Coordinates of C-alpha atoms in Angstrom, one line a residue:
X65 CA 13.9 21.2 10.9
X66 CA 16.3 18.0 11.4
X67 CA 19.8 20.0 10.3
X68 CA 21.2 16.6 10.0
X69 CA 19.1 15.2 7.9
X70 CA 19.2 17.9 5.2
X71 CA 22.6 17.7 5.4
X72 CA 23.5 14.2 4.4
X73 CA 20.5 13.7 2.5
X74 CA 21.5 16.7 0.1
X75 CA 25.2 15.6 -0.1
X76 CA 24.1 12.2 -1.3
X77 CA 21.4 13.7 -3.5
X78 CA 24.3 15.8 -4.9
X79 CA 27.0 12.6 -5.4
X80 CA 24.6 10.4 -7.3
X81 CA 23.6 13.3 -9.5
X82 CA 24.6 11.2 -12.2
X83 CA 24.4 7.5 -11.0
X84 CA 22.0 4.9 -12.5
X85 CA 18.2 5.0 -11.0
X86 CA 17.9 1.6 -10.2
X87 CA 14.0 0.6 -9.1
X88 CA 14.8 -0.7 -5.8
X89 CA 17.9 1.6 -4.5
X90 CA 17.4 3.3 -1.2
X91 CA 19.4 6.4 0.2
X92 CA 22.2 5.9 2.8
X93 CA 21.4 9.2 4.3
X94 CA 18.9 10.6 6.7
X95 CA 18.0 7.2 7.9
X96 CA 15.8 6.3 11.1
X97 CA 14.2 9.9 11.1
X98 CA 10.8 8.2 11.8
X99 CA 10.1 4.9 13.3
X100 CA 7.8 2.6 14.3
X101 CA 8.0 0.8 18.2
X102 CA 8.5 -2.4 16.3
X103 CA 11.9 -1.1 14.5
X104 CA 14.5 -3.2 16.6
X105 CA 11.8 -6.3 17.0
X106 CA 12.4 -5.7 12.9
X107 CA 15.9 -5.6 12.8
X108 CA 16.4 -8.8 14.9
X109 CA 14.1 -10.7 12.5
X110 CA 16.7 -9.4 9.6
X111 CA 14.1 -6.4 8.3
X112 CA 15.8 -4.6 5.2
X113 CA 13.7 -1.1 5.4
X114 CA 12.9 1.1 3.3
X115 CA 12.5 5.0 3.5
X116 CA 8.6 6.4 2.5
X117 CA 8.3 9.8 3.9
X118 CA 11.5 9.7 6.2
X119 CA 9.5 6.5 7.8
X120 CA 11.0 3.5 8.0
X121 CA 9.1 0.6 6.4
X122 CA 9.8 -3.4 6.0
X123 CA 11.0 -3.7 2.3
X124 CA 11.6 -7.5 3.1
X125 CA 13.5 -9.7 5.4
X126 CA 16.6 -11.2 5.3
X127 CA 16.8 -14.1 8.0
X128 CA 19.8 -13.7 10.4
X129 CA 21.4 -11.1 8.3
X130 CA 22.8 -7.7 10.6
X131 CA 20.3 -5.2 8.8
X132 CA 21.1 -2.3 11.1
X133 CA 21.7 0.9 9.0
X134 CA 25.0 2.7 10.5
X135 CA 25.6 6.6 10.3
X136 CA 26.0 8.1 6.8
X137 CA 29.7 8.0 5.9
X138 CA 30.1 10.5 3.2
X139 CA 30.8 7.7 0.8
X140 CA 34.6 7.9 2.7
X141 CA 34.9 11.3 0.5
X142 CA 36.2 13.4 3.1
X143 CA 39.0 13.2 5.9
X144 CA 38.9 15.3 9.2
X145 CA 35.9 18.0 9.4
X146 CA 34.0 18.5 6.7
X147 CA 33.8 22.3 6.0
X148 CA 30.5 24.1 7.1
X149 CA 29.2 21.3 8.7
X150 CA 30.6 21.5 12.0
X151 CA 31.9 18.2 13.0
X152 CA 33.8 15.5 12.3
X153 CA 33.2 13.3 9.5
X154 CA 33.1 9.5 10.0
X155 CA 35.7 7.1 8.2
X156 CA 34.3 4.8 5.3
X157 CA 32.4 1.6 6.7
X158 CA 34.8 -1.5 5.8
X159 CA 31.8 -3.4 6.2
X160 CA 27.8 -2.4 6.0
X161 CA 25.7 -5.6 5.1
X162 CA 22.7 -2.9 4.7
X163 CA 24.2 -1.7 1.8
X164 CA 25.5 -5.0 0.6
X165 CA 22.0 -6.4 0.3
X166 CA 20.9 -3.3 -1.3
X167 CA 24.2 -3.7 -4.3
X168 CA 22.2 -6.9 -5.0
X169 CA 19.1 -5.1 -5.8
X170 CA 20.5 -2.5 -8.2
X171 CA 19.7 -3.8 -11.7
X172 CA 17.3 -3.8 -14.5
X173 CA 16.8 -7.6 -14.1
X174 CA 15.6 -9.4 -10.9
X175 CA 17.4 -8.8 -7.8
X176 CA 19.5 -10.9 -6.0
X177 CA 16.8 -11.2 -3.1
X178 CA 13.3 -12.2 -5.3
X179 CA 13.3 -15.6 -3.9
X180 CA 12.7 -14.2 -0.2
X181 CA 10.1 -12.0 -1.4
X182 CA 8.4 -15.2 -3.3
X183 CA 8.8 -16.3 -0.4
X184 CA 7.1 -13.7 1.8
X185 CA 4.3 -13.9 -0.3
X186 CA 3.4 -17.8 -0.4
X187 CA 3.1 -17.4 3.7
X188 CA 0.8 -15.1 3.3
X189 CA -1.3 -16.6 0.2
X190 CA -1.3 -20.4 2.3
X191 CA 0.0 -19.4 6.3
X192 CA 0.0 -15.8 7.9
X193 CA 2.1 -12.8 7.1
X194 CA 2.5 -10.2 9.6
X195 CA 3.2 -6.6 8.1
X196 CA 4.6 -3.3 9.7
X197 CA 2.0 -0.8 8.5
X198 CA 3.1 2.2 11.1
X199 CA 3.9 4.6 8.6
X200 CA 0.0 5.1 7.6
X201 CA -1.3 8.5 8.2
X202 CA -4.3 8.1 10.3
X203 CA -6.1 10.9 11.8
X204 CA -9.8 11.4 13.2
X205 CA -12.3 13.5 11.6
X206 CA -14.9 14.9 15.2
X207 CA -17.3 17.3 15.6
X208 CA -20.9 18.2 16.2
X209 CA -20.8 18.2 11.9
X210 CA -18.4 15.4 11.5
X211 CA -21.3 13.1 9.8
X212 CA -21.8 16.2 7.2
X213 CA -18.2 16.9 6.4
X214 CA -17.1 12.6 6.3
X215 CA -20.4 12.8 3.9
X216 CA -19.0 15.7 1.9
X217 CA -15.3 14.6 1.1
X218 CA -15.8 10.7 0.9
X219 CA -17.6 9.4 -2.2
X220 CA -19.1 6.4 0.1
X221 CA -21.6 7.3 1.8
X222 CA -20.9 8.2 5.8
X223 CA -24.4 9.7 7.0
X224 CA -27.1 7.7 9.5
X225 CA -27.3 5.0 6.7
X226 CA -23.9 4.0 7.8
X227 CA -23.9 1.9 11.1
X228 CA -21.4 2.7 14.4
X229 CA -18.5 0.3 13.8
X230 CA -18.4 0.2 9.6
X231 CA -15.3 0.7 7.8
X232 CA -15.8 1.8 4.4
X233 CA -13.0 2.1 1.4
X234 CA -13.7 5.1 -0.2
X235 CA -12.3 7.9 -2.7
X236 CA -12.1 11.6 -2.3
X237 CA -12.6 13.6 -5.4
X238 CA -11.8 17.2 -6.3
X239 CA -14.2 18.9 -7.8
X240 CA -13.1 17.6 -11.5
X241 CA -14.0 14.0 -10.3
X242 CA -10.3 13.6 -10.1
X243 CA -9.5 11.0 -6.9
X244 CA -7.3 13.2 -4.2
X245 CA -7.0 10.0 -2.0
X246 CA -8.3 6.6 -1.6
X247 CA -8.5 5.2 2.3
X248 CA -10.6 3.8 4.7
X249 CA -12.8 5.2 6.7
X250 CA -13.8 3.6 10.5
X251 CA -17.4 5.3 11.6
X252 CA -16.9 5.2 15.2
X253 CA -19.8 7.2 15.9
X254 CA -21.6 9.8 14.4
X255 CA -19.1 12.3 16.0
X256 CA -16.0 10.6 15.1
X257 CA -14.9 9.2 12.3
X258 CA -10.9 7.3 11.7
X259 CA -8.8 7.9 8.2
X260 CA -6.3 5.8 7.5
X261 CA -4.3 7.3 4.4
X262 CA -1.5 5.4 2.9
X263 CA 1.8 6.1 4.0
X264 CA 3.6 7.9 1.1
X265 CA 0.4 10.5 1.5
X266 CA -0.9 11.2 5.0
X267 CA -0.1 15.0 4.8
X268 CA -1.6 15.7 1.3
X269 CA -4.5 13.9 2.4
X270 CA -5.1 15.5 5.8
X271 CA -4.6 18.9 4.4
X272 CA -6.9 17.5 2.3
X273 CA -10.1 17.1 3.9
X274 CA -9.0 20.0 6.4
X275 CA -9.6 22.1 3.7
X276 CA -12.9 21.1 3.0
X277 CA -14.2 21.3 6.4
X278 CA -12.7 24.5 7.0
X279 CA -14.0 25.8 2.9
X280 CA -17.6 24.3 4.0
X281 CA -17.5 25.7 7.6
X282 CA -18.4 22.4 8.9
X283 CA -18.3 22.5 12.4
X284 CA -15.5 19.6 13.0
X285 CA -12.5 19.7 13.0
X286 CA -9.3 17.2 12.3
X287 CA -6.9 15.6 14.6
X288 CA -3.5 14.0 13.7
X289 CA -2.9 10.8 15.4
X290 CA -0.4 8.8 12.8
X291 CA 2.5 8.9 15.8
X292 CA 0.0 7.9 18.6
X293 CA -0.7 4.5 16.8
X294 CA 1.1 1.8 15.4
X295 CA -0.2 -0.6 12.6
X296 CA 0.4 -4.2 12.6
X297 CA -1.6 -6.1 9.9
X298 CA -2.0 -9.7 10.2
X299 CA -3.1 -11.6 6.8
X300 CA -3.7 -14.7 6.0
X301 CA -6.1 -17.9 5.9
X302 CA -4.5 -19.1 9.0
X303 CA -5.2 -15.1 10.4
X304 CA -8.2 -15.6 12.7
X305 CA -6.8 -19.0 14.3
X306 CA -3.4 -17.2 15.4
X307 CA -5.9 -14.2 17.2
X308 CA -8.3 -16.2 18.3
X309 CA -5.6 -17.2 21.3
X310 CA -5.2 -14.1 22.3
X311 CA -8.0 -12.0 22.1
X312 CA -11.1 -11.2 24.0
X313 CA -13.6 -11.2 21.1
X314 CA -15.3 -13.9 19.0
X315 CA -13.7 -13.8 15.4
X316 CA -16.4 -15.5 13.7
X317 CA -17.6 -13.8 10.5
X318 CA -21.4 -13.6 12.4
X319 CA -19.8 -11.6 15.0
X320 CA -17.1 -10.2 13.5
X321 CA -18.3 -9.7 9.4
X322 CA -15.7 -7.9 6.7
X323 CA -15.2 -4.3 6.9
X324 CA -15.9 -3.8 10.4
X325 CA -14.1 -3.2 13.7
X326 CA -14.6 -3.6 17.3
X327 CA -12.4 -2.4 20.5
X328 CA -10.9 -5.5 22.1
X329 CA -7.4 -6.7 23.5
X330 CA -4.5 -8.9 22.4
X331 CA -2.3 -10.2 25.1
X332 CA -3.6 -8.0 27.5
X333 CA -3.5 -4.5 25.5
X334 CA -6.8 -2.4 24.4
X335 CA -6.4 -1.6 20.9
X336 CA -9.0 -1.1 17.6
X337 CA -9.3 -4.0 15.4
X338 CA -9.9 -3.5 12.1
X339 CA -11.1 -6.9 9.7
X340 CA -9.7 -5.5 5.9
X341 CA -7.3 -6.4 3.9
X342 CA -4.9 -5.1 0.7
X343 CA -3.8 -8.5 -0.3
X344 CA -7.2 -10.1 -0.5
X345 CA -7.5 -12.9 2.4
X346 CA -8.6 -13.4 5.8
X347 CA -6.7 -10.6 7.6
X348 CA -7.0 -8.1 10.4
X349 CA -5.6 -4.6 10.8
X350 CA -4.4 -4.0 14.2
X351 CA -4.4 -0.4 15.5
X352 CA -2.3 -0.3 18.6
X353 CA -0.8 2.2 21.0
X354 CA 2.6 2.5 19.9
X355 CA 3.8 1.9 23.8
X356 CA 1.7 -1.4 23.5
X357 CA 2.5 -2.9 20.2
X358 CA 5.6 -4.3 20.5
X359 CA 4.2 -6.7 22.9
X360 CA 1.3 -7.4 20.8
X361 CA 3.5 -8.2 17.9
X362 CA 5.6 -10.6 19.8
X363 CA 2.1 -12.1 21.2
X364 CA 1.1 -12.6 17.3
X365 CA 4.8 -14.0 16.4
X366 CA 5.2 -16.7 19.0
X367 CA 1.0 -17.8 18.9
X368 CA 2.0 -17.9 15.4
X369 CA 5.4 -19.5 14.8
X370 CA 3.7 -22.3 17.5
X371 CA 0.8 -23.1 15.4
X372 CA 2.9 -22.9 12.4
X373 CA 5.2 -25.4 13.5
X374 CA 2.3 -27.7 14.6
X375 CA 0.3 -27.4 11.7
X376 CA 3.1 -27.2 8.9
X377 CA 1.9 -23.6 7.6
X378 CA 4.3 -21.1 6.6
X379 CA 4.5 -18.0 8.7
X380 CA 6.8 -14.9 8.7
X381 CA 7.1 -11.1 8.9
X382 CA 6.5 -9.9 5.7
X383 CA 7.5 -6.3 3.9
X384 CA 6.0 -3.6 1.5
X385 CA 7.7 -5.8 -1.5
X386 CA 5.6 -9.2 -0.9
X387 CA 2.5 -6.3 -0.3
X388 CA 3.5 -5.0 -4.1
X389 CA 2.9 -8.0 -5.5
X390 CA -0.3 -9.5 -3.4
X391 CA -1.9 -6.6 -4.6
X392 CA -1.4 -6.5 -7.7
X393 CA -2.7 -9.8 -7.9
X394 CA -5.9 -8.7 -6.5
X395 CA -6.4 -5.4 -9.0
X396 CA -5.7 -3.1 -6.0
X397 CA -4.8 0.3 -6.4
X398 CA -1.9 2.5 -5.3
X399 CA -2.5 6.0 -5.3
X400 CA 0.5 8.1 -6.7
X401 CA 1.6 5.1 -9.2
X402 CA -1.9 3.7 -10.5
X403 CA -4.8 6.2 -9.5
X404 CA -3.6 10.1 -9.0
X405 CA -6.2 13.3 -8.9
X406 CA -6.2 13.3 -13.1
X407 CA -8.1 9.9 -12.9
X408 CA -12.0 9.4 -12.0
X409 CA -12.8 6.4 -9.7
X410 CA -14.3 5.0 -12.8
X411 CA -11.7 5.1 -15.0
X412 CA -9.4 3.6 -12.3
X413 CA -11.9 0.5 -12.2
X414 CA -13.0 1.3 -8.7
X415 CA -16.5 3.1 -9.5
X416 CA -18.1 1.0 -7.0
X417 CA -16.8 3.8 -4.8
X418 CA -18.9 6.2 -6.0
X419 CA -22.1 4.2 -7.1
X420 CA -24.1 3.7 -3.9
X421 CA -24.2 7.7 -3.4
X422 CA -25.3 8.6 -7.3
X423 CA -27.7 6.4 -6.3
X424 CA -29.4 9.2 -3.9
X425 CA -29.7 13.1 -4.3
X426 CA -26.8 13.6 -1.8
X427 CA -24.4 16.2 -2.4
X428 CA -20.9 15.3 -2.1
X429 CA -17.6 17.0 -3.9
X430 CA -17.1 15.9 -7.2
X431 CA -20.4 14.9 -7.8
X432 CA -21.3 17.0 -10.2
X433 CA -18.4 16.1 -12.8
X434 CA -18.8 11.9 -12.1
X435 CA -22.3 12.6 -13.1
X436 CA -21.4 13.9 -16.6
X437 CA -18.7 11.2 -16.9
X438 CA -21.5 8.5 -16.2
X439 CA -23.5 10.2 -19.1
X440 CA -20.9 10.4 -21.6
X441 CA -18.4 7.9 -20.6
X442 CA -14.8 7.2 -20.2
X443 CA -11.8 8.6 -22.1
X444 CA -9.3 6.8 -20.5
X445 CA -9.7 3.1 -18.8
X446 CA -7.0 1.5 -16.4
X447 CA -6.1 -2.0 -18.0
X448 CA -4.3 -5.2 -16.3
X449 CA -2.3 -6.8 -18.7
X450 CA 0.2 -9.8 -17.9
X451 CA 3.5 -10.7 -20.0
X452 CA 2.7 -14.1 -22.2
X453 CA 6.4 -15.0 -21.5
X454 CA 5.8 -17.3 -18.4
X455 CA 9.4 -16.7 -17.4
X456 CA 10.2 -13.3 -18.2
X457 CA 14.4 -12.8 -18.7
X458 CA 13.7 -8.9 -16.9
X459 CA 10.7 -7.7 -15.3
X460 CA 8.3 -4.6 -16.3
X461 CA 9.2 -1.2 -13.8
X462 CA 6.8 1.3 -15.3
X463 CA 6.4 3.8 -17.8
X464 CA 6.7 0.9 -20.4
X465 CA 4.6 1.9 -23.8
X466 CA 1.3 0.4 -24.4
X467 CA 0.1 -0.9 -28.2
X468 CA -2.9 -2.4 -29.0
X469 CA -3.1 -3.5 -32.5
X470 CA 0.5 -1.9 -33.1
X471 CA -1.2 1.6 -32.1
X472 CA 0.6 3.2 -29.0
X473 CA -2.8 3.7 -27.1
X474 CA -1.1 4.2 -23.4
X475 CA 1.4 4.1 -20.5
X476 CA 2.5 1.7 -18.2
X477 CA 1.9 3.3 -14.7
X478 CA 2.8 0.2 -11.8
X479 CA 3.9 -2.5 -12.0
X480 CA 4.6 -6.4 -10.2
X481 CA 5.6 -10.0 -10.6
X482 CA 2.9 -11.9 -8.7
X483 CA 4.3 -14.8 -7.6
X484 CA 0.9 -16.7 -6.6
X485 CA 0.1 -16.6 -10.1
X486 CA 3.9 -16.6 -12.2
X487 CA 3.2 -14.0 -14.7
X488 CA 4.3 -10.4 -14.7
X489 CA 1.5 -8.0 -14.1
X490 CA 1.4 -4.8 -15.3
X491 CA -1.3 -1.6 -15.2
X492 CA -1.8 1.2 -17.2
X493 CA -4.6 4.0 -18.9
X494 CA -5.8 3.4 -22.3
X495 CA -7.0 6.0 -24.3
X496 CA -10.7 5.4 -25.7
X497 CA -10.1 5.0 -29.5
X498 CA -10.0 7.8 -31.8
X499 CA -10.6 10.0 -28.4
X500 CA -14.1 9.5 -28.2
X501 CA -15.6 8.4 -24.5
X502 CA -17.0 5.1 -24.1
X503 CA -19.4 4.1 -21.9
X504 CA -17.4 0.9 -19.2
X505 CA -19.3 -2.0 -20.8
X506 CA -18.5 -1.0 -24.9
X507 CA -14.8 -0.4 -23.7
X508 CA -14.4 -3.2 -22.6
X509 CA -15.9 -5.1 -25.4
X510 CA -13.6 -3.2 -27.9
X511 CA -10.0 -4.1 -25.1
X512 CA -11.2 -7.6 -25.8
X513 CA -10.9 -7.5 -29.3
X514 CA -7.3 -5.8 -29.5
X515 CA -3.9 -7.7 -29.4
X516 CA -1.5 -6.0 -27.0
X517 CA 2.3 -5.4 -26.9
X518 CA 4.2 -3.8 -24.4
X519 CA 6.9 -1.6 -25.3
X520 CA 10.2 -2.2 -23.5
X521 CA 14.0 -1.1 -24.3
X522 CA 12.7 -1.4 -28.4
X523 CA 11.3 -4.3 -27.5
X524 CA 7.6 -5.3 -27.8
X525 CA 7.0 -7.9 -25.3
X526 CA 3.4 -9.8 -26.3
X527 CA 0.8 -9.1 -23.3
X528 CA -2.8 -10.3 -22.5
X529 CA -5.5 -8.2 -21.2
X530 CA -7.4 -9.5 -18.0
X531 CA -10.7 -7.9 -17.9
X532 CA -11.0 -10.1 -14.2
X533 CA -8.9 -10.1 -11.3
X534 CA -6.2 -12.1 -11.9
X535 CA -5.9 -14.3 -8.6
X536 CA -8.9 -15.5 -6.7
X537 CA -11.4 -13.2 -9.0
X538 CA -14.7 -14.7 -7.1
X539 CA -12.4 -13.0 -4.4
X540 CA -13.8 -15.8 -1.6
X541 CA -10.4 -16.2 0.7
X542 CA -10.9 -12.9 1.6
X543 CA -14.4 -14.0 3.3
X544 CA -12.4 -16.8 5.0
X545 CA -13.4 -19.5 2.4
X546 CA -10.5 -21.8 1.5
X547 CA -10.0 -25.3 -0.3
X548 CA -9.4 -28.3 2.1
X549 CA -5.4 -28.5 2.1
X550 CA -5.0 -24.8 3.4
X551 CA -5.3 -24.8 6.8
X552 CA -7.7 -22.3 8.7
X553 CA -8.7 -23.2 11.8

C-alpha cells in the first residue's frame, strides 16, 4: 500500500466534499503513481494527463506549455507538520500551470482548450495521431487448454477455426448474457492467447477470465503483463507511410490484412504489431517493451513530423479527449459508460460479436441466455442520437433524459462532440415500447418513426436518431481507402 497516496488522495477527497463535479476536473493528489516510459517524452510535447486507475494518460496537449504536476500542496491549508502525517507539509504553489489549464476546463459549457482537442482530432481524421495507450491491461491467457478456456469466455470464436496471428474483438458474457468486458484478443498460437482490456478495467477483467479457467478447471492459466509493455497507437491515413520507414515488414493490406499482427521491429526494437483501430482509419497498435518504447516513439515522431512537413499533413501526439470523440463518431463502445454487464451484445448494437458462434453447437458462457434473447428479442436497444442545433451553446455530459414522442423512454449513458462531423453525439438505452421485446429489425423500424428530445437542465433539446454510423458508415478509411486530396502514401 502507497501510504502517501491514501493520504493526499483522501484529504482532497475530503476538501471538495462539497465542490462542483465538473466533467473534466482531475485530482491534484496521488499523481504519477503509475506511468508509462513515454511520460517525460509527454511532458516535453506539453501532455495534460489524466488519472485512470492511478495511471497516467494523455488527456490532450498543450504545445510548449510546462505540464509537469508538482507535489500535492494541501490546497496551502496547513503551516508546519501536519498532525499524524509525519512530515512537513509543503507551502501553496504561487504558480502551477497544471492546474491552471485544468481551471479552464471546469464548466458546464465547453472548455477553454476544445480548439486543441478539434485539433487533435482533424490530424488524425486527414494526417497521423500518435496516442499513449500504456495504461491497457494486457495479459496472456497459456496452457495445454488455453484454446478451450479463450473458446469458453470470448463470444468470438478462438478454437482451430481461428488462424495463428488473428486478432479478434470480442465480448465476454456472464451467464445472463450480460457483457463483463469487451477487448481484443491476439491468437498467438494455440497455446497462447494476448488480452488487451481497456484501461479503466484490466483487473476486473483479468479476475475475470481467471475465474473461469479456474471454475472450469481448464488447464491454463493467466499471466499479467500490463507493466512489461507499453502501448503506442499510431492512426491515421498517412499511418502505414510513417512505418513503412522504419520497419522490417511489408505493410501492404496482402501482407499485412486488418485484424492481424505480426512480430517485427521499429528502429531497431522487436516488438508485436497489431493493425486495429478505435477511431476507425488506417492505424497500427504498437506493443513494445517498455525499456524500448521511448525510442520507438521518437522513431515514429521525427519519421513523422518529416513527412508531415514535406507533404503538408497534419501530425501530432494526440490524447484520450480527441480518442472520445473519434469514437463516438464511429459507434464504438466504451465499456463502463455505454455497454456494462446489465446489457447483451445485442442490445449494445455489437451482436456481430456473438453471431459467428450461434452459428455452431459450441458452448461458450452466456450462450444459453443470448439464445433466448435472439428468440424473443430485445427490451432495451442502445440508440445514437445527434443534437439538431448545429452549434450547440453547452454540450451533452450524460445521464441527460431521453423522449421519444414526448414519452421519457431512456437515459443518456456517454457522450461527445465529434468534431469531424460538427454535431453533438450522444448514446443511450431505449426501452422497447410498452415493455414488450422486439426483435432488432421491428425496433428499429418503430426508432425511425419517433421524434426525439433530449432532456437537459428542463430543457428539451430537439435530436435525430442515426440508425448508421455517423462518420464514414461504409467504414472504408479504416481498410486504407481514402479520397484523392488525403494523402496516404
Amino acid at each position: 500500500r502507497d501510504n502517501r497516496w491514501v493520504e493526499d488522495r483522501t484529504h482532497e477527497s475530503y476538501a471538495k466534499t462539497y465542490s462542483i463535479v465538473f466533467p473534466h476536473d482531475e485530482p491534484l493528489s496521488g499523481r504519477g503513481a503509475r506511468k508509462s516510459s513515454l511520460h517525460e517524452l509527454l511532458l516535453e510535447q506539453g501532455c495534460v494527463h489524466q488519472t485512470r486507475h492511478g495511471f497516467e494518460r494523455p488527456g490532450w496537449f498543450v504545445p510548449g506549455a510546462d505540464t509537469r504536476i508538482k507535489e500535492y500542496d494541501f490546497f496551502g491549508a496547513y503551516e508546519g507538520t501536519i498532525s499524524g502525517l509525519d512530515r512537513e507539509v509543503i507551502p501553496k504553489h504561487e504558480e502551477h500551470q497544471y492546474n491552471d489549464l485544468l481551471e479552464g476546463e471546469l464548466t458546464f459549457g465547453w472548455g477553454k482548450n476544445v480548439d486543441l482537442v478539434r485539433k487533435e482530432v482533424e490530424a488524425v481524421r486527414n494526417g497521423a495521431g500518435v496516442f499513449d495507450q500504456s495504461y491497457f491491461g494486457k495479459f496472456f491467457l497459456e496452457g495445454p487448454e488455453a484454446a478451450e478456456a479463450a473458446d469458453w469466455v470470448c463470444t468470438a470464436r478462438m478454437d482451430e477455426s481461428r488462424k495463428p496471428g488473428s486478432v479478434a474483438y470480442t465480448a465476454l458474457c456472464n451467464a445472463k448474457g450480460g457483457v463483463m468486458a469487451d477487448l481484443t484478443v491476439t491468437k498467438f498460437s494455440e497455446n497462447s492467447f494476448y488480452f488487451v482490456t481497456g484501461g479503466t478495467t484490466p483487473t476486473h477483467d483479468l479476475r475475470w477470465v481467471q475465474d473461469q479457467v479456474e471454475k472450469k478447471g481448464f488447464k491454463a492459466s493467466v499471466r499479467d503483463v500490463s507493466d512489461d509493455y507499453d502501448l503506442i497507437c499510431l492512426q491515421g491515413p498517412a499511418s502505414r507511410k510513417i512505418l513503412s520507414g522504419i520497419t522490417d515488414v511489408d505493410l501492404s493490406d496482402e501482407s499485412f490484412p486488418f485484424s492481424t499482427f505480426q512480430e517485427c521491429k521499429i528502429a531497431g526494437h522487436t516488438l508485436n504489431l497489431l493493425r486495429l483501430t478505435f477511431v476507425g482509419e488506417l492505424g497500427y497498435e504498437i506493443h513494445v517493451p517498455r525499456a524500448s518504447a521511448p525510442e520507438v516513439y521518437k522513431a515514429i515522431m521525427k519519421v513523422g513530423k518529416e513527412l508531415a512537413s514535406e507533404k503538408g499533413f497534419p501530425f501530432s501526439p494526440a490524447g484520450y479527449r480527441a480518442i472520445d470523440s473519434l469514437s463516438a463518431e464511429k459507434n464504438y463502445r466504451h465499456w463502463h459508460a455505454d455497454l456494462s454487464n446489465e446489457e447483451t451484445p445485442a442490445m449494445a448494437n455489437i451482436g456481430f460479436v456473438t453471431a459467428q458462434k450461434l452459428k455452431t453447437d459450441k458452448p461458450f458462457l452466456g450462450r444459453e441466455a443470448l439464445e433466448v434473447e435472439k428468440a424473443t428479442g430485445l427490451k432495451q436497444k442502445l440508440v445514437c442520437l445527434t443534437l439538431d442545433d448545429p452549434n450547440p451553446e453547452n454540450p451533452l455530459h450524460g445521464l441527460e433524459t431521453i423522449f421519444a414522442n414526448d414519452v421519457c423512454v431512456g437515459v443518456i449513458r456517454s457522450t461527445a462532440y465529434g468534431f469531424s462531423v460538427n454535431q453533438q453525439i450522444a448514446y443511450g438505452y431505449v426501452d422497447a415500447p410498452e415493455g414488450k421485446p422486439m426483435k432488432p429489425k421491428a425496433f428499429n423500424e418503430w426508432l425511425a418513426t419517433q421524434k426525439f428530445t433530449i432532456g437537459d437542465r428542463g430543457n428539451k433539446r430537439p435530436a435525430t436518431f442515426r440508425s448508421k454510423t455517423i462518420f464514414d458508415p461504409t467504414d472504408i478509411r479504416r481498410t486504407g481507402k481514402y479520397p484523392e486530396e488525403i494523402f496516404t502514401a
